[in-house]
Amino acid sequence: MTTGLWIILDHVVALLTIAAWFAAGVTLALRRTRPALAVLVAAVLVTLVRVATVAMLAGRGWWFVQEKVLLGLPMLGAAGAVAVLVAGPQLLAARRGRGDVTAGGVVSVLTAAYAALAGLVVTFLVGYPLTLSTALITTSLVCAGALLTGRVVAPAVEDIAADAAVGQAPEGRRAISRRRFIGWTGGAVVVTAAGAGTGLSFLPAESVTRGGGPGRSSRAAVSVADLRGSGSPAAGGTVRRHVLTAKKATVRLPSGREIDAWTYNGEVPGPAITATQGDLIEVRLRNADIEDGVTLHWHGYDVPCGEDGAPGVTQLAVAPGDDFVYRFRADQVGTYWYHTHHASHVGVHKGLYGTLVVQPRGGQRADEQSAAEQVDLTLPVHTFDGTVVIADSDGRTEHPASPGTPVRLRLINTDSDPHRIVLAGTPFRVAAVDGRDLNQPGEVSDVALHLPAGGRYDLVFVMPDTSVALVLDGDRDGGLRLRPLGDVPGEARIEDTSDLPELNLLRYGAPAAAPFDTRTADRHFTMVLDRGVAMVDGQPAYAQTVNGRGHPAIPDQLVAEGDIVRFTVVNRSLETHPWHLHGHPVLILSRDGTPSTGSPLWMDTFDVRPGEIWEVAFRATNPGIWMNHCHNLPHAHQGMMLRLRYDGVTTPFGGSHGGSPGHGH
Ligand code: C2O
Ligand code: CU
């Protein structure tokens, strides 16, 4: 069973626990002693089951259970034990017709119910890490609930007692004064603890984490504004100049459907930028009428930091009427894409994206025929309000290819959710992931590929003499068809692809030496991803959090040039988080403790699915201040975004990043 399923099961058992304790409390208050006893026993049993599910989850990682083990279960355990000790004997006695359930019995059982509820609320609203502040506030609230319940329940019980035993007034008075005493001192303790907890939560947090490495040095500062790209191409290279104007436009898709898009140059996707390795890419970005402002971020391309297009960090967002020139050498071969990085959850979704493909300089791929003979298709996938657009067309795309031709399909996921891709009709290889070639990728067929948001796969094969179909998310009518030339266009039969197993890239291809020692790291950062209540851009929100915080209150990760940096990324939530670091690909070390044993796998966006734990590493060789975020762009907007900062690098472009319009410029 996956950790994600254990998390769900644990939530279900937690809900049952709450229901059982409340049911026990209510039946008890109603003096239904027979059912009350049964329900109490059930509450105890389901609580024990909960202990088991938490223990199972603990085996998957401390991050999944910390608040449950340190707060939720101890609270419930203590309250539950008291409830059993107080109410249990009363119930047994009542069943034999000797005595009755007291107010104390009812209150103790209901308190266990509050403790169970509080534990689950902490899991959902706070999560990891548990703080002293949370623990104090939560226990105070449970105690306050117990005291208030006592105030409500006790008088009712008193009435019954008074009816039953007229003339025992002194007893009653003593009980009342004892209760008053408990009420006042208890109230005072609860208020003090809650106050202390609240106060603690306002303590300023660390703004930087060092990951076990040294802190900031007194190194002379360099500004990201000075970390700019090279002014000239490599010998033999050319300058590839483009002007991209961001503007609103109504785009007519091939099906006739019109979309109100935000575009580069009125096109969706924006103009394809292509280059040959060593060329200089120079793009002037203009903003015609996108009020929020725009930038160009070169997703997966390790440009110098000043060219990275992160507003509020590497530049200011380009306002309407303004422009900005990006310039960098295309030294890295492969499939990439570009998109705005300002309010990107809106801008990219509406169409501010395009492709970047860099071909190797001649003769580097001896096994392939000349470019002219190849079918080389760049296929960004984007969804506009339910309409899937592949490259520039919605509906099915057809493409001719003569049998025997080498084909390369460059798939790019520009959406915020993963896509499931099946290539039917031919064996193929995954030649590259996120632009980087794999080592000896083997031929596969009848497998599905899981393409994370932001990710790219290059699929290669030799065109057979029958047609080939690219099926996206099981939609057998849409997608792409490659047809052999001369073949009568007819319906290629495509089987149901929903049962195909997913190709595990961690076991695909042949191993090769890593360029650095992956057993040690100079810095190690753990990022626990979850939902919770946190401040996002200065506002309280039900946020997407990293270690319990939202942007920009998540501490910057400090590294120094040359460091080997390791990330442990843990997903405690029930959503998928495509993790993306700017400026560096990361080498995948393991997923859920299972090491990567195939080709070295370098990714710039890796999907951390519910309950998964990924270990990745990279060497810090590209100085700057780099965004490090979830590439589900609405998640990033809801807080799941932080910065990796090199020692000695500063930014003059302070302010918020990519948040609400109007920030940072
Ligand atoms: Cu593709 Cu920070 O983004
Ligand atoms: Cu996410």
mmCIF file with all atom_site columns, N, CA, C and O in Angstrom, residues 214-232:
data_model
loop_
_atom_site.group_PDB
_atom_site.id
_atom_site.type_symbol
_atom_site.label_atom_id
_atom_site.label_alt_id
_atom_site.label_comp_id
_atom_site.label_asym_id
_atom_site.label_entity_id
_atom_site.label_seq_id
_atom_site.pdbx_PDB_ins_code
_atom_site.Cartn_x
_atom_site.Cartn_y
_atom_site.Cartn_z
_atom_site.occupancy
_atom_site.B_iso_or_equiv
_atom_site.pdbx_formal_charge
_atom_site.auth_seq_id
_atom_site.auth_comp_id
_atom_site.auth_asym_id
_atom_site.auth_atom_id
_atom_site.pdbx_PDB_model_num
ATOM 1  N N  . PRO A 1 214 ? 27.921 26.318 6.392   1.00 0.00 ? 214 PRO A N  1
ATOM 2  C CA . PRO A 1 214 ? 28.232 27.576 7.074   1.00 0.00 ? 214 PRO A CA 1
ATOM 3  C C  . PRO A 1 214 ? 27.222 28.674 6.733   1.00 0.00 ? 214 PRO A C  1
ATOM 4  O O  . PRO A 1 214 ? 26.550 28.608 5.712   1.00 0.00 ? 214 PRO A O  1
ATOM 5  N N  . GLY A 1 215 ? 27.133 29.677 7.597   1.00 0.00 ? 215 GLY A N  1
ATOM 6  C CA . GLY A 1 215 ? 26.234 30.811 7.372   1.00 0.00 ? 215 GLY A CA 1
ATOM 7  C C  . GLY A 1 215 ? 26.805 31.783 6.363   1.00 0.00 ? 215 GLY A C  1
ATOM 8  O O  . GLY A 1 215 ? 27.777 31.485 5.665   1.00 0.00 ? 215 GLY A O  1
ATOM 9  N N  . ARG A 1 216 ? 26.197 32.938 6.309   1.00 0.00 ? 216 ARG A N  1
ATOM 10 C CA . ARG A 1 216 ? 26.648 33.952 5.352   1.00 0.00 ? 216 ARG A CA 1
ATOM 11 C C  . ARG A 1 216 ? 28.080 34.354 5.642   1.00 0.00 ? 216 ARG A C  1
ATOM 12 O O  . ARG A 1 216 ? 28.452 34.579 6.774   1.00 0.00 ? 216 ARG A O  1
ATOM 13 N N  . SER A 1 217 ? 28.883 34.471 4.615   1.00 0.00 ? 217 SER A N  1
ATOM 14 C CA . SER A 1 217 ? 30.252 34.949 4.790   1.00 0.00 ? 217 SER A CA 1
ATOM 15 C C  . SER A 1 217 ? 30.249 36.451 4.540   1.00 0.00 ? 217 SER A C  1
ATOM 16 O O  . SER A 1 217 ? 29.244 37.037 4.185   1.00 0.00 ? 217 SER A O  1
ATOM 17 N N  . SER A 1 218 ? 31.419 37.060 4.689   1.00 0.00 ? 218 SER A N  1
ATOM 18 C CA . SER A 1 218 ? 31.485 38.510 4.451   1.00 0.00 ? 218 SER A CA 1
ATOM 19 C C  . SER A 1 218 ? 31.944 38.783 3.025   1.00 0.00 ? 218 SER A C  1
ATOM 20 O O  . SER A 1 218 ? 32.449 39.843 2.711   1.00 0.00 ? 218 SER A O  1
ATOM 21 N N  . ARG A 1 219 ? 31.796 37.775 2.181   1.00 0.00 ? 219 ARG A N  1
ATOM 22 C CA . ARG A 1 219 ? 32.118 37.879 0.774   1.00 0.00 ? 219 ARG A CA 1
ATOM 23 C C  . ARG A 1 219 ? 31.567 39.163 0.145   1.00 0.00 ? 219 ARG A C  1
ATOM 24 O O  . ARG A 1 219 ? 30.442 39.544 0.417   1.00 0.00 ? 219 ARG A O  1
ATOM 25 N N  . ALA A 1 220 ? 32.334 39.745 -0.761  1.00 0.00 ? 220 ALA A N  1
ATOM 26 C CA . ALA A 1 220 ? 31.861 40.937 -1.461  1.00 0.00 ? 220 ALA A CA 1
ATOM 27 C C  . ALA A 1 220 ? 30.605 40.558 -2.227  1.00 0.00 ? 220 ALA A C  1
ATOM 28 O O  . ALA A 1 220 ? 30.538 39.515 -2.859  1.00 0.00 ? 220 ALA A O  1
ATOM 29 N N  . ALA A 1 221 ? 29.598 41.415 -2.135  1.00 0.00 ? 221 ALA A N  1
ATOM 30 C CA . ALA A 1 221 ? 28.319 41.072 -2.741  1.00 0.00 ? 221 ALA A CA 1
ATOM 31 C C  . ALA A 1 221 ? 28.330 41.313 -4.245  1.00 0.00 ? 221 ALA A C  1
ATOM 32 O O  . ALA A 1 221 ? 28.949 42.249 -4.739  1.00 0.00 ? 221 ALA A O  1
ATOM 33 N N  . VAL A 1 222 ? 27.647 40.419 -4.967  1.00 0.00 ? 222 VAL A N  1
ATOM 34 C CA . VAL A 1 222 ? 27.414 40.661 -6.388  1.00 0.00 ? 222 VAL A CA 1
ATOM 35 C C  . VAL A 1 222 ? 25.898 40.687 -6.563  1.00 0.00 ? 222 VAL A C  1
ATOM 36 O O  . VAL A 1 222 ? 25.169 39.932 -5.919  1.00 0.00 ? 222 VAL A O  1
ATOM 37 N N  . SER A 1 223 ? 25.436 41.618 -7.408  1.00 0.00 ? 223 SER A N  1
ATOM 38 C CA . SER A 1 223 ? 24.003 41.760 -7.609  1.00 0.00 ? 223 SER A CA 1
ATOM 39 C C  . SER A 1 223 ? 23.546 40.859 -8.753  1.00 0.00 ? 223 SER A C  1
ATOM 40 O O  . SER A 1 223 ? 24.256 40.709 -9.752  1.00 0.00 ? 223 SER A O  1
ATOM 41 N N  . VAL A 1 224 ? 22.353 40.278 -8.617  1.00 0.00 ? 224 VAL A N  1
ATOM 42 C CA . VAL A 1 224 ? 21.818 39.463 -9.720  1.00 0.00 ? 224 VAL A CA 1
ATOM 43 C C  . VAL A 1 224 ? 21.736 40.291 -11.001 1.00 0.00 ? 224 VAL A C  1
ATOM 44 O O  . VAL A 1 224 ? 21.839 39.749 -12.101 1.00 0.00 ? 224 VAL A O  1
ATOM 45 N N  . ALA A 1 225 ? 21.580 41.597 -10.844 1.00 0.00 ? 225 ALA A N  1
ATOM 46 C CA . ALA A 1 225 ? 21.470 42.457 -12.020 1.00 0.00 ? 225 ALA A CA 1
ATOM 47 C C  . ALA A 1 225 ? 22.763 42.434 -12.839 1.00 0.00 ? 225 ALA A C  1
ATOM 48 O O  . ALA A 1 225 ? 22.773 42.791 -14.015 1.00 0.00 ? 225 ALA A O  1
ATOM 49 N N  . ASP A 1 226 ? 23.863 42.010 -12.201 1.00 0.00 ? 226 ASP A N  1
ATOM 50 C CA . ASP A 1 226 ? 25.138 41.940 -12.928 1.00 0.00 ? 226 ASP A CA 1
ATOM 51 C C  . ASP A 1 226 ? 25.449 40.532 -13.419 1.00 0.00 ? 226 ASP A C  1
ATOM 52 O O  . ASP A 1 226 ? 26.456 40.309 -14.083 1.00 0.00 ? 226 ASP A O  1
ATOM 53 N N  . LEU A 1 227 ? 24.614 39.574 -13.063 1.00 0.00 ? 227 LEU A N  1
ATOM 54 C CA . LEU A 1 227 ? 24.846 38.199 -13.522 1.00 0.00 ? 227 LEU A CA 1
ATOM 55 C C  . LEU A 1 227 ? 24.116 38.011 -14.848 1.00 0.00 ? 227 LEU A C  1
ATOM 56 O O  . LEU A 1 227 ? 23.081 37.361 -14.921 1.00 0.00 ? 227 LEU A O  1
ATOM 57 N N  . ARG A 1 228 ? 24.662 38.594 -15.910 1.00 0.00 ? 228 ARG A N  1
ATOM 58 C CA . ARG A 1 228 ? 23.972 38.578 -17.193 1.00 0.00 ? 228 ARG A CA 1
ATOM 59 C C  . ARG A 1 228 ? 24.678 37.668 -18.187 1.00 0.00 ? 228 ARG A C  1
ATOM 60 O O  . ARG A 1 228 ? 25.813 37.269 -17.974 1.00 0.00 ? 228 ARG A O  1
ATOM 61 N N  . GLY A 1 229 ? 23.971 37.376 -19.293 1.00 0.00 ? 229 GLY A N  1
ATOM 62 C CA . GLY A 1 229 ? 24.491 36.413 -20.256 1.00 0.00 ? 229 GLY A CA 1
ATOM 63 C C  . GLY A 1 229 ? 25.588 36.979 -21.140 1.00 0.00 ? 229 GLY A C  1
ATOM 64 O O  . GLY A 1 229 ? 25.813 38.186 -21.196 1.00 0.00 ? 229 GLY A O  1
ATOM 65 N N  . SER A 1 230 ? 26.248 36.051 -21.841 1.00 0.00 ? 230 SER A N  1
ATOM 66 C CA . SER A 1 230 ? 27.350 36.404 -22.719 1.00 0.00 ? 230 SER A CA 1
ATOM 67 C C  . SER A 1 230 ? 26.859 37.229 -23.898 1.00 0.00 ? 230 SER A C  1
ATOM 68 O O  . SER A 1 230 ? 25.766 37.022 -24.412 1.00 0.00 ? 230 SER A O  1
ATOM 69 N N  . GLY A 1 231 ? 27.675 38.168 -24.342 1.00 0.00 ? 231 GLY A N  1
ATOM 70 C CA . GLY A 1 231 ? 27.272 39.045 -25.438 1.00 0.00 ? 231 GLY A CA 1
ATOM 71 C C  . GLY A 1 231 ? 27.536 38.486 -26.816 1.00 0.00 ? 231 GLY A C  1
ATOM 72 O O  . GLY A 1 231 ? 27.180 39.110 -27.811 1.00 0.00 ? 231 GLY A O  1
ATOM 73 N N  . SER A 1 232 ? 28.175 37.311 -26.931 1.00 0.00 ? 232 SER A N  1
ATOM 74 C CA . SER A 1 232 ? 28.496 36.839 -28.276 1.00 0.00 ? 232 SER A CA 1
ATOM 75 C C  . SER A 1 232 ? 28.308 35.338 -28.395 1.00 0.00 ? 232 SER A C  1
ATOM 76 O O  . SER A 1 232 ? 28.435 34.604 -27.416 1.00 0.00 ? 232 SER A O  1
#
